[in-house]
Amino acid sequence: MTMNAVGAFVFALAAAPAVAIILIVVIHRPRAAEALNLVASIISLVSVFAILLLVPDTKVLFWGEYIIIDGLGTWSILCAAIVYFLASIYAIGYMRLLGEEDRLYRFYAMFAGFALSTLVGPMMNNAGLYWIAIELTTLISTFLVAFEREAESIEAAWKYIIIVSAGISLALLGTVLFYWSGTFILGPSYDMTWETIEHIAPRLNPPLVSLAFLLVLIGYGTKVGLAPMHTWLPDAHSEGPAPVSALLSGALLNTAMIGIVRYLMVADAAGIGSLAHGTLLALGGFSLLVAALFIVRQKGLKRLMAYSSVEHMGVIALGFGFGGPLGIAGALYHMLNHSLNKSAMFFGAGSIMRAYGTKRITAIRGVLRNLPVLGGLWLAGAVAITGAPPFALFLSELSIIRAGLAKANYVLVVLMAGLLIVIFVGFLNHFKAMYFDNGTVPERKVAPVSTWCLAPVWLALVPLLVMGLWWPQALWDHFQTIAHALTVMSPAEVAR
């Protein structure tokens, strides 16, 4: 009975946005599109919570084993569903400001489609189907990035699809090499499930599987936004509508990271864990360095948030790269914390940009005076996104640092801590200017912010504060179960 209930919720999770897309296109009205998209996001979020309550620590397969519900995938789906819900609320207030009533139903149809792709991607139990789901996220989100039809947004969309498609092509090549390496053991045709690849990994050819993993890491790392493959991210995140930016940062990046982690398990089983973890750690550390350099000198408001996403994906990569109970728990906690926090930051940035009529940081002054409620919330979010206490990102980053110390990776831990301090100072220095430096910027009348735009910021920041003061034991136990499932002994360890 429980499995039937789980199957029903898995179906509802995907069916809600799919049905919403059809109804939005048929009804063709902007207010109906808003409502349908919001209802779909609520159903998806409730379904994920129900799945977590019914099977919190169990791997379940559905529909011919093409669908997998496990701790890692469900956690990513939870992050995506939360961001989808928050962004759907915010979109109602934000999108009405664009004056695109005739095209608004198209936005919501694509928005629900984008959310659907991030929700079903982590469910794919076949490496090839997972690749298709990730490619689908690219195709749908490209149109959302270019929705406002300005020169900058169209250029960002082209840059996005070209760079990410090149990266995903490398991931496809890596997937094909993984499949080919398996044919020497299982024959020319077999089901390329994650369990199958992991099971045969100890018998795979080490040079071939090493090449395949590196291709997959670079390919999906491009989608994650790890440096130096990150160049699409600042443009796409900064030029798309704010609800899209939140979904790109808080949902899509996690969905792509799941693929890297699943292949990391295969690499561990194949005995190339040192290469795999070392490369992931190198990319994570380099992402922090690049983010620090660009955050300090940034001029554009949403680009500042975008480079913060590069930073936090680097932090998550370090967590999974360090591994162990602390590293994996910290990375998983950071995925949720970043999804909540970055959503609030993009919501605030979108509202500030519309209120002030500019994207330039130097033209935004007196935020707290002109918009006291939103300004106070956004400033709290800025403190939180830099990893400062008492917010939850402090706990997740601290856990990852502890994981690095436990692995005796002192150089990288010192580098990580130093760069996080630089980012803290650089990021908040921009907010100091926007809040407390009047300079020569003339006073201007600032448009008020609607409740639709304020409510999701509250809904994102309050849990961040609560989880920063209290890490629930149930969450820690859940993370430990996932960490145990992700810990694979190499052939050498098995022999010992």
Tab-separated table of C-alpha atoms in Angstrom:
chain	number	residue	atom	x	y	z
A	1	MET	CA	0.000	0.000	0.000
A	2	THR	CA	2.848	2.381	0.836
A	3	MET	CA	4.512	1.789	-2.522
A	4	ASN	CA	1.237	2.464	-4.313
A	5	ALA	CA	0.904	5.720	-2.410
A	6	VAL	CA	4.488	6.682	-3.264
A	7	GLY	CA	3.827	5.907	-6.919
A	8	ALA	CA	0.742	8.127	-6.836
A	9	PHE	CA	2.700	11.021	-5.370
A	10	VAL	CA	5.520	10.533	-7.893
A	11	PHE	CA	2.924	10.704	-10.653
A	12	ALA	CA	1.310	13.810	-9.122
A	13	LEU	CA	4.705	15.469	-8.784
A	14	ALA	CA	5.268	15.316	-12.534
A	15	ALA	CA	1.669	15.419	-13.716
A	16	ALA	CA	0.789	18.704	-11.984
A	17	PRO	CA	3.089	20.965	-14.040
A	18	ALA	CA	2.449	18.866	-17.175
A	19	VAL	CA	-1.327	19.331	-16.891
A	20	ALA	CA	-0.793	23.009	-16.063
A	21	ILE	CA	1.131	23.473	-19.321
A	22	ILE	CA	-1.729	22.002	-21.360
A	23	LEU	CA	-4.412	24.038	-19.595
A	24	ILE	CA	-2.406	27.258	-19.823
A	25	VAL	CA	-1.982	26.867	-23.568
A	26	VAL	CA	-5.653	25.993	-24.052
A	27	ILE	CA	-7.138	28.717	-21.826
A	28	HIS	CA	-4.730	31.351	-23.124
A	29	ARG	CA	-5.416	33.915	-20.365
A	30	PRO	CA	-2.736	35.505	-18.162
A	31	ARG	CA	-4.592	35.392	-14.816
A	32	ALA	CA	-5.610	31.782	-15.336
A	33	ALA	CA	-2.014	30.964	-16.289
A	34	GLU	CA	-0.762	32.497	-13.025
A	35	ALA	CA	-3.211	30.488	-10.971
A	36	LEU	CA	-2.637	27.196	-12.782
A	37	ASN	CA	1.127	27.489	-12.465
A	38	LEU	CA	0.876	28.313	-8.747
A	39	VAL	CA	-1.476	25.385	-8.088
A	40	ALA	CA	0.873	23.062	-9.962
A	41	SER	CA	3.811	24.220	-7.834
A	42	ILE	CA	1.840	23.594	-4.634
A	43	ILE	CA	0.874	20.070	-5.729
A	44	SER	CA	4.471	19.278	-6.668
A	45	LEU	CA	5.811	20.554	-3.330
A	46	VAL	CA	3.215	18.638	-1.292
A	47	SER	CA	3.987	15.497	-3.307
A	48	VAL	CA	7.710	15.721	-2.551
A	49	PHE	CA	7.076	16.125	1.177
A	50	ALA	CA	4.723	13.143	1.070
A	51	ILE	CA	7.369	11.013	-0.655
A	52	LEU	CA	9.955	11.996	1.947
A	53	LEU	CA	7.574	11.044	4.758
A	54	LEU	CA	6.592	7.710	3.208
A	55	VAL	CA	10.036	6.485	2.081
A	56	PRO	CA	12.656	8.768	3.662
A	57	ASP	CA	15.582	6.325	3.502
A	58	THR	CA	14.592	3.729	0.918
A	59	LYS	CA	15.436	3.356	-2.765
A	60	VAL	CA	12.282	2.656	-4.773
A	61	LEU	CA	12.030	1.877	-8.494
A	62	PHE	CA	8.959	2.469	-10.654
A	63	TRP	CA	7.755	1.918	-14.204
A	64	GLY	CA	10.147	-0.724	-15.419
A	65	GLU	CA	12.950	0.640	-13.224
A	66	TYR	CA	13.201	3.787	-15.359
A	67	ILE	CA	12.227	5.942	-12.367
A	68	ILE	CA	14.285	5.951	-9.172
A	69	ILE	CA	13.260	7.525	-5.892
A	70	ASP	CA	16.244	7.592	-3.565
A	71	GLY	CA	17.642	9.933	-0.935
A	72	LEU	CA	19.981	11.855	-3.246
A	73	GLY	CA	17.512	12.393	-6.071
A	74	THR	CA	14.576	13.213	-3.811
A	75	TRP	CA	16.632	15.831	-1.979
A	76	SER	CA	17.373	17.601	-5.262
A	77	ILE	CA	13.697	17.345	-6.225
A	78	LEU	CA	12.756	18.898	-2.880
A	79	CYS	CA	15.063	21.868	-3.528
A	80	ALA	CA	13.605	22.319	-7.025
A	81	ALA	CA	10.004	22.052	-5.800
A	82	ILE	CA	10.573	24.660	-3.085
A	83	VAL	CA	12.114	27.115	-5.544
A	84	TYR	CA	9.352	26.424	-8.072
A	85	PHE	CA	6.730	27.238	-5.439
A	86	LEU	CA	8.445	30.418	-4.245
A	87	ALA	CA	9.189	31.607	-7.781
A	88	SER	CA	5.590	30.975	-8.835
A	89	ILE	CA	4.356	33.294	-6.086
A	90	TYR	CA	6.931	35.942	-6.959
A	91	ALA	CA	6.222	35.706	-10.691
A	92	ILE	CA	2.633	36.852	-10.175
A	93	GLY	CA	3.797	40.221	-8.879
A	94	TYR	CA	6.935	40.559	-11.009
A	95	MET	CA	5.677	39.525	-14.440
A	96	ARG	CA	2.744	41.923	-14.293
A	97	LEU	CA	5.263	44.781	-14.264
A	98	LEU	CA	6.698	43.840	-17.662
A	99	GLY	CA	3.647	44.876	-19.699
A	100	GLU	CA	3.597	41.578	-21.594
A	101	GLU	CA	0.002	40.519	-20.939
A	102	ASP	CA	-0.469	39.045	-24.427
A	103	ARG	CA	2.579	36.790	-24.042
A	104	LEU	CA	2.243	36.020	-20.357
A	105	TYR	CA	0.546	32.654	-20.866
A	106	ARG	CA	3.543	31.558	-22.934
A	107	PHE	CA	5.863	32.484	-20.103
A	108	TYR	CA	3.930	30.414	-17.587
A	109	ALA	CA	3.680	27.436	-19.943
A	110	MET	CA	7.457	27.465	-20.430
A	111	PHE	CA	8.048	28.180	-16.740
A	112	ALA	CA	6.025	25.119	-15.725
A	113	GLY	CA	7.860	23.108	-18.377
A	114	PHE	CA	11.226	24.246	-17.036
A	115	ALA	CA	10.201	23.326	-13.500
A	116	LEU	CA	8.964	19.939	-14.733
A	117	SER	CA	12.334	19.161	-16.312
A	118	THR	CA	14.184	19.969	-13.070
A	119	LEU	CA	11.749	17.819	-11.094
A	120	VAL	CA	11.950	14.704	-13.280
A	121	GLY	CA	15.684	14.878	-14.075
A	122	PRO	CA	16.859	13.457	-10.722
A	123	MET	CA	14.278	10.639	-11.051
A	124	MET	CA	15.893	9.200	-14.162
A	125	ASN	CA	17.378	5.785	-13.380
A	126	ASN	CA	18.977	5.516	-16.799
A	127	ALA	CA	22.101	7.544	-17.557
A	128	GLY	CA	20.924	8.232	-21.101
A	129	LEU	CA	17.481	9.403	-19.993
A	130	TYR	CA	19.099	11.621	-17.378
A	131	TRP	CA	21.166	13.244	-20.132
A	132	ILE	CA	17.990	13.846	-22.152
A	133	ALA	CA	16.316	15.466	-19.137
A	134	ILE	CA	19.277	17.789	-18.616
A	135	GLU	CA	19.304	18.738	-22.294
A	136	LEU	CA	15.568	19.421	-22.067
A	137	THR	CA	16.188	21.912	-19.265
A	138	THR	CA	18.532	23.785	-21.605
A	139	LEU	CA	16.084	23.945	-24.505
A	140	ILE	CA	13.188	25.226	-22.382
A	141	SER	CA	15.115	27.675	-20.224
A	142	THR	CA	16.785	29.289	-23.250
A	143	PHE	CA	13.434	30.774	-24.302
A	144	LEU	CA	12.789	31.959	-20.758
A	145	VAL	CA	16.155	33.740	-20.589
A	146	ALA	CA	15.271	35.608	-23.806
A	147	PHE	CA	11.642	36.277	-22.806
A	148	GLU	CA	11.998	40.036	-22.390
A	149	ARG	CA	13.312	40.271	-25.991
A	150	GLU	CA	15.960	42.861	-25.235
A	151	ALA	CA	19.286	42.774	-27.034
A	152	GLU	CA	21.147	41.738	-23.881
A	153	SER	CA	18.721	38.939	-23.017
A	154	ILE	CA	18.754	37.519	-26.552
A	155	GLU	CA	22.549	37.593	-26.585
A	156	ALA	CA	22.609	35.860	-23.180
A	157	ALA	CA	20.226	33.184	-24.452
A	158	TRP	CA	22.437	32.455	-27.481
A	159	LYS	CA	25.530	32.322	-25.304
A	160	TYR	CA	23.733	30.061	-22.869
A	161	ILE	CA	22.556	27.496	-25.393
A	162	ILE	CA	25.854	27.400	-27.316
A	163	ILE	CA	28.136	26.977	-24.276
A	164	VAL	CA	25.869	24.626	-22.351
A	165	SER	CA	25.108	22.524	-25.434
A	166	ALA	CA	28.845	22.153	-26.042
A	167	GLY	CA	29.264	21.003	-22.460
A	168	ILE	CA	26.309	18.639	-22.621
A	169	SER	CA	27.745	17.167	-25.822
A	170	LEU	CA	30.868	16.236	-23.861
A	171	ALA	CA	28.640	14.679	-21.199
A	172	LEU	CA	26.953	12.654	-23.943
A	173	LEU	CA	30.329	11.459	-25.208
A	174	GLY	CA	31.276	10.455	-21.656
A	175	THR	CA	27.963	8.612	-21.292
A	176	VAL	CA	28.589	6.732	-24.544
A	177	LEU	CA	32.085	5.774	-23.381
A	178	PHE	CA	30.676	4.493	-20.096
A	179	TYR	CA	28.153	2.408	-22.037
A	180	TRP	CA	30.814	1.143	-24.434
A	181	SER	CA	33.085	0.116	-21.587
A	182	GLY	CA	30.190	-1.881	-20.152
A	183	THR	CA	29.668	-3.808	-23.397
A	184	PHE	CA	32.947	-5.668	-22.823
A	185	ILE	CA	31.342	-7.174	-19.717
A	186	LEU	CA	27.582	-7.306	-20.332
A	187	GLY	CA	27.473	-7.594	-24.096
A	188	PRO	CA	26.382	-5.162	-26.798
A	189	SER	CA	22.995	-4.345	-25.252
A	190	TYR	CA	22.054	-3.717	-21.612
A	191	ASP	CA	20.066	-1.357	-19.410
A	192	MET	CA	22.371	1.472	-18.387
A	193	THR	CA	20.905	2.050	-14.933
A	194	TRP	CA	22.983	3.702	-12.230
A	195	GLU	CA	23.077	0.461	-10.246
A	196	THR	CA	24.240	-1.526	-13.272
A	197	ILE	CA	27.117	0.845	-14.029
A	198	GLU	CA	28.180	0.885	-10.396
A	199	HIS	CA	27.967	-2.928	-10.191
A	200	ILE	CA	30.257	-3.516	-13.176
A	201	ALA	CA	32.553	-0.564	-12.403
A	202	PRO	CA	35.307	-2.646	-10.719
A	203	ARG	CA	35.717	-4.611	-13.959
A	204	LEU	CA	35.777	-1.626	-16.311
A	205	ASN	CA	38.941	-0.580	-18.105
A	206	PRO	CA	40.520	2.103	-15.810
A	207	PRO	CA	41.898	4.427	-18.555
A	208	LEU	CA	38.620	4.276	-20.469
A	209	VAL	CA	36.440	4.904	-17.427
A	210	SER	CA	38.763	7.717	-16.312
A	211	LEU	CA	38.332	9.468	-19.672
A	212	ALA	CA	34.581	8.895	-19.549
A	213	PHE	CA	34.313	10.380	-16.054
A	214	LEU	CA	36.339	13.469	-16.950
A	215	LEU	CA	34.109	14.107	-19.967
A	216	VAL	CA	30.983	13.708	-17.871
A	217	LEU	CA	32.396	15.964	-15.152
A	218	ILE	CA	33.262	18.713	-17.626
A	219	GLY	CA	29.934	18.319	-19.411
A	220	TYR	CA	27.658	18.411	-16.405
A	221	GLY	CA	30.064	20.788	-14.656
A	222	THR	CA	29.284	23.260	-17.439
A	223	LYS	CA	25.613	22.993	-16.583
A	224	VAL	CA	26.377	23.334	-12.866
A	225	GLY	CA	28.373	26.506	-13.550
A	226	LEU	CA	31.714	25.311	-12.213
A	227	ALA	CA	34.651	27.445	-13.359
A	228	PRO	CA	36.123	27.656	-15.925
A	229	MET	CA	32.990	26.329	-17.712
A	230	HIS	CA	30.803	28.945	-15.992
A	231	THR	CA	30.896	31.703	-18.610
A	232	TRP	CA	27.241	31.307	-19.646
A	233	LEU	CA	25.938	31.642	-16.100
A	234	PRO	CA	26.460	35.365	-15.318
A	235	ASP	CA	24.721	36.408	-18.539
A	236	ALA	CA	21.817	33.958	-18.369
A	237	HIS	CA	21.129	34.568	-14.682
A	238	SER	CA	21.371	38.335	-15.003
A	239	GLU	CA	19.346	38.857	-18.189
A	240	GLY	CA	16.404	36.514	-17.622
A	241	PRO	CA	13.331	37.556	-15.607
A	242	ALA	CA	13.943	37.300	-11.854
A	243	PRO	CA	11.686	34.225	-11.324
A	244	VAL	CA	13.640	32.428	-14.045
A	245	SER	CA	16.949	33.445	-12.458
A	246	ALA	CA	15.784	31.913	-9.177
A	247	LEU	CA	14.825	28.651	-10.865
A	248	LEU	CA	18.090	28.560	-12.811
A	249	SER	CA	20.180	29.057	-9.696
A	250	GLY	CA	18.138	27.284	-7.041
A	251	ALA	CA	16.844	24.294	-9.030
A	252	LEU	CA	18.713	23.707	-12.290
A	253	LEU	CA	22.243	23.778	-10.887
A	254	ASN	CA	21.373	21.188	-8.238
A	255	THR	CA	19.733	18.966	-10.846
A	256	ALA	CA	22.948	18.904	-12.878
A	257	MET	CA	25.077	18.359	-9.763
A	258	ILE	CA	23.162	15.137	-9.066
A	259	GLY	CA	24.567	13.630	-12.276
A	260	ILE	CA	28.125	14.409	-11.200
A	261	VAL	CA	27.557	12.798	-7.802
A	262	ARG	CA	26.053	9.644	-9.314
A	263	TYR	CA	29.032	9.266	-11.637
A	264	LEU	CA	31.333	9.962	-8.691
A	265	MET	CA	29.940	6.806	-7.074
A	266	VAL	CA	30.790	4.874	-10.253
A	267	ALA	CA	34.314	6.310	-10.215
A	268	ASP	CA	34.778	5.222	-6.595
A	269	ALA	CA	33.636	1.698	-7.421
A	270	ALA	CA	35.940	1.619	-10.462
A	271	GLY	CA	38.986	2.434	-8.326
A	272	ILE	CA	39.620	5.888	-9.789
A	273	GLY	CA	38.262	7.769	-6.787
A	274	SER	CA	41.465	9.752	-6.279
A	275	LEU	CA	41.296	11.153	-9.800
A	276	ALA	CA	37.556	11.814	-9.609
A	277	HIS	CA	37.518	13.486	-6.193
A	278	GLY	CA	40.730	15.399	-6.887
A	279	THR	CA	39.367	16.842	-10.130
A	280	LEU	CA	36.063	17.785	-8.507
A	281	LEU	CA	37.923	19.470	-5.640
A	282	ALA	CA	40.089	21.384	-8.105
A	283	LEU	CA	37.032	22.658	-9.989
A	284	GLY	CA	35.303	23.575	-6.722
A	285	GLY	CA	38.317	25.525	-5.451
A	286	PHE	CA	38.808	27.281	-8.786
A	287	SER	CA	35.107	28.234	-8.847
A	288	LEU	CA	35.515	29.917	-5.468
A	289	LEU	CA	38.559	31.816	-6.733
A	290	VAL	CA	36.824	33.039	-9.891
A	291	ALA	CA	33.706	34.028	-7.936
A	292	ALA	CA	35.767	35.986	-5.407
A	293	LEU	CA	37.596	37.941	-8.122
A	294	PHE	CA	34.417	38.894	-9.980
A	295	ILE	CA	32.250	39.595	-6.925
A	296	VAL	CA	34.718	42.167	-5.578
A	297	ARG	CA	34.705	44.194	-8.816
A	298	GLN	CA	31.135	43.607	-9.967
A	299	LYS	CA	29.022	46.468	-11.386
A	300	GLY	CA	25.746	44.720	-12.275
A	301	LEU	CA	23.244	43.774	-9.580
A	302	LYS	CA	22.026	40.421	-10.903
A	303	ARG	CA	25.491	39.516	-12.157
A	304	LEU	CA	26.606	39.895	-8.540
A	305	MET	CA	24.006	37.265	-7.589
A	306	ALA	CA	25.081	35.087	-10.514
A	307	TYR	CA	28.727	34.980	-9.458
A	308	SER	CA	27.503	34.126	-5.965
A	309	SER	CA	25.939	31.025	-7.559
A	310	VAL	CA	29.331	30.090	-9.012
A	311	GLU	CA	30.738	30.425	-5.493
A	312	HIS	CA	28.151	28.211	-3.866
A	313	MET	CA	28.275	25.536	-6.540
A	314	GLY	CA	32.012	25.475	-5.840
A	315	VAL	CA	31.287	25.007	-2.137
A	316	ILE	CA	28.909	22.124	-2.879
A	317	ALA	CA	31.489	20.556	-5.201
A	318	LEU	CA	34.050	20.757	-2.391
A	319	GLY	CA	31.623	19.042	-0.028
A	320	PHE	CA	31.045	16.104	-2.347
A	321	GLY	CA	34.722	16.104	-3.280
A	322	PHE	CA	35.832	15.810	0.348
A	323	GLY	CA	33.204	13.129	0.875
A	324	GLY	CA	32.582	11.333	4.128
A	325	PRO	CA	29.575	11.879	6.406
A	326	LEU	CA	30.431	15.532	7.121
A	327	GLY	CA	31.234	16.484	3.528
A	328	ILE	CA	28.121	14.894	2.036
A	329	ALA	CA	25.848	16.176	4.814
A	330	GLY	CA	27.281	19.670	4.417
A	331	ALA	CA	26.865	19.572	0.630
A	332	LEU	CA	23.248	18.375	0.847
A	333	TYR	CA	22.391	20.969	3.494
A	334	HIS	CA	24.081	23.633	1.392
A	335	MET	CA	22.003	22.659	-1.641
A	336	LEU	CA	18.805	23.443	0.252
A	337	ASN	CA	20.191	26.530	1.973
A	338	HIS	CA	21.521	27.973	-1.263
A	339	SER	CA	18.235	27.283	-3.070
A	340	LEU	CA	16.297	29.204	-0.427
A	341	ASN	CA	18.811	32.011	-0.027
A	342	LYS	CA	19.540	32.599	-3.696
A	343	SER	CA	15.827	32.641	-4.488
A	344	ALA	CA	15.357	35.406	-1.925
A	345	MET	CA	18.329	37.319	-3.336
A	346	PHE	CA	17.096	37.155	-6.933
A	347	PHE	CA	13.583	38.112	-5.818
A	348	GLY	CA	14.994	41.110	-4.001
A	349	ALA	CA	17.253	42.039	-6.902
A	350	GLY	CA	14.369	41.854	-9.376
A	351	SER	CA	12.172	44.076	-7.228
A	352	ILE	CA	14.985	46.576	-6.591
A	353	MET	CA	15.781	46.774	-10.297
A	354	ARG	CA	12.140	47.425	-11.174
A	355	ALA	CA	11.747	49.954	-8.375
A	356	TYR	CA	14.888	51.906	-9.321
A	357	GLY	CA	14.724	51.289	-13.077
A	358	THR	CA	18.374	50.211	-13.344
A	359	LYS	CA	20.663	47.182	-13.062
A	360	ARG	CA	23.761	49.172	-12.069
A	361	ILE	CA	24.848	48.939	-8.456
A	362	THR	CA	26.279	52.472	-8.589
A	363	ALA	CA	22.834	53.899	-9.438
A	364	ILE	CA	21.045	52.229	-6.516
A	365	ARG	CA	21.225	54.144	-3.243
A	366	GLY	CA	19.125	54.488	-0.080
A	367	VAL	CA	17.479	51.076	-0.397
A	368	LEU	CA	16.576	50.797	3.275
A	369	ARG	CA	15.141	54.318	3.340
A	370	ASN	CA	13.071	53.913	0.177
A	371	LEU	CA	11.974	50.293	0.672
A	372	PRO	CA	12.247	49.561	4.400
A	373	VAL	CA	10.582	46.127	4.466
A	374	LEU	CA	12.123	44.683	1.318
A	375	GLY	CA	15.392	46.463	2.076
A	376	GLY	CA	15.624	44.893	5.525
A	377	LEU	CA	14.843	41.419	4.203
A	378	TRP	CA	17.268	41.738	1.308
A	379	LEU	CA	20.055	42.926	3.595
A	380	ALA	CA	19.447	39.918	5.863
A	381	GLY	CA	19.618	37.707	2.797
A	382	ALA	CA	22.902	39.314	1.774
A	383	VAL	CA	24.402	38.554	5.181
A	384	ALA	CA	23.112	34.985	4.929
A	385	ILE	CA	24.408	34.343	1.396
A	386	THR	CA	27.948	35.228	2.484
A	387	GLY	CA	27.855	32.379	4.987
A	388	ALA	CA	27.644	34.511	8.114
A	389	PRO	CA	25.912	33.283	11.286
A	390	PRO	CA	23.216	32.862	12.464
A	391	PHE	CA	21.928	31.679	9.091
A	392	ALA	CA	21.972	28.115	7.798
A	393	LEU	CA	24.688	28.556	5.167
A	394	PHE	CA	27.169	29.095	7.989
A	395	LEU	CA	26.442	25.603	9.345
A	396	SER	CA	26.669	23.881	5.961
A	397	GLU	CA	29.925	25.634	5.037
A	398	LEU	CA	31.364	24.864	8.454
A	399	SER	CA	30.511	21.180	7.995
A	400	ILE	CA	32.301	21.133	4.638
A	401	ILE	CA	35.367	22.791	6.166
A	402	ARG	CA	35.341	20.182	8.931
A	403	ALA	CA	35.126	17.452	6.281
A	404	GLY	CA	38.210	18.875	4.576
A	405	LEU	CA	40.074	18.921	7.872
A	406	ALA	CA	39.039	15.332	8.544
A	407	LYS	CA	40.543	14.374	5.162
A	408	ALA	CA	43.756	16.314	6.048
A	409	ASN	CA	43.220	18.536	2.986
A	410	TYR	CA	44.578	21.560	4.843
A	411	VAL	CA	45.713	23.625	1.842
A	412	LEU	CA	42.311	23.535	0.185
A	413	VAL	CA	40.526	24.217	3.476
A	414	VAL	CA	42.678	27.303	4.081
A	415	LEU	CA	42.053	28.443	0.488
A	416	MET	CA	38.317	27.919	0.898
A	417	ALA	CA	38.182	29.813	4.196
A	418	GLY	CA	40.276	32.681	2.823
A	419	LEU	CA	38.173	33.061	-0.325
A	420	LEU	CA	34.935	32.940	1.659
A	421	ILE	CA	36.227	35.840	3.763
A	422	VAL	CA	37.116	37.808	0.606
A	423	ILE	CA	33.655	37.136	-0.817
A	424	PHE	CA	32.041	38.164	2.491
A	425	VAL	CA	33.838	41.517	2.450
A	426	GLY	CA	33.378	42.138	-1.285
A	427	PHE	CA	29.709	41.177	-1.405
A	428	LEU	CA	28.661	43.201	1.617
A	429	ASN	CA	30.722	46.160	0.446
A	430	HIS	CA	28.327	46.479	-2.506
A	431	PHE	CA	25.380	46.403	-0.115
A	432	LYS	CA	27.024	49.013	2.083
A	433	ALA	CA	27.115	51.332	-0.925
A	434	MET	CA	23.502	50.623	-1.919
A	435	TYR	CA	22.195	51.077	1.611
A	436	PHE	CA	24.354	53.694	3.303
A	437	ASP	CA	26.292	55.695	0.654
A	438	ASN	CA	24.285	58.544	-0.827
A	439	GLY	CA	27.093	59.911	-3.011
A	440	THR	CA	26.039	62.007	-5.984
A	441	VAL	CA	23.053	59.848	-6.967
A	442	PRO	CA	19.960	62.097	-6.964
A	443	GLU	CA	16.891	61.254	-4.902
A	444	ARG	CA	14.225	59.465	-6.885
A	445	LYS	CA	10.688	58.294	-6.312
A	446	VAL	CA	10.793	54.533	-5.944
A	447	ALA	CA	7.852	52.370	-6.968
A	448	PRO	CA	6.335	50.263	-4.153
A	449	VAL	CA	6.793	46.494	-4.061
A	450	SER	CA	3.719	44.271	-4.117
A	451	THR	CA	2.855	41.634	-1.534
A	452	TRP	CA	3.307	38.951	-4.202
A	453	CYS	CA	6.975	39.974	-4.403
A	454	LEU	CA	7.501	40.320	-0.642
A	455	ALA	CA	5.848	37.110	0.562
A	456	PRO	CA	8.292	34.623	-1.028
A	457	VAL	CA	11.263	36.529	0.391
A	458	TRP	CA	9.818	36.021	3.881
A	459	LEU	CA	9.100	32.367	3.122
A	460	ALA	CA	12.710	31.823	2.050
A	461	LEU	CA	14.530	33.718	4.795
A	462	VAL	CA	12.635	32.550	7.876
A	463	PRO	CA	13.567	28.857	7.357
A	464	LEU	CA	17.177	29.918	6.761
A	465	LEU	CA	17.276	31.606	10.131
A	466	VAL	CA	15.569	28.692	11.898
A	467	MET	CA	17.861	26.107	10.307
A	468	GLY	CA	20.864	28.261	11.139
A	469	LEU	CA	19.976	28.206	14.817
A	470	TRP	CA	18.860	24.571	14.860
A	471	TRP	CA	20.026	21.735	12.613
A	472	PRO	CA	17.201	19.193	13.079
A	473	GLN	CA	18.383	15.748	14.137
A	474	ALA	CA	16.019	14.162	11.620
A	475	LEU	CA	17.777	16.015	8.802
A	476	TRP	CA	21.195	14.955	10.073
A	477	ASP	CA	20.047	11.313	10.232
A	478	HIS	CA	18.644	11.597	6.711
A	479	PHE	CA	21.929	13.005	5.421
A	480	GLN	CA	23.879	10.215	7.084
A	481	THR	CA	21.707	7.622	5.362
A	482	ILE	CA	22.345	9.287	2.009
A	483	ALA	CA	26.066	9.538	2.784
A	484	HIS	CA	26.163	5.823	3.570
A	485	ALA	CA	24.428	5.053	0.257
A	486	LEU	CA	26.912	7.258	-1.626
A	487	THR	CA	29.989	5.753	0.024
A	488	VAL	CA	31.321	3.061	-2.282
A	489	MET	CA	34.416	1.030	-1.492
A	490	SER	CA	37.048	0.826	-4.213
A	491	PRO	CA	38.258	-2.607	-5.423
A	492	ALA	CA	41.445	-2.165	-3.367
A	493	GLU	CA	39.412	-1.488	-0.217
A	494	VAL	CA	37.207	-4.501	-0.903
A	495	ALA	CA	40.332	-6.683	-1.285
A	496	ARG	CA	41.620	-5.496	2.084
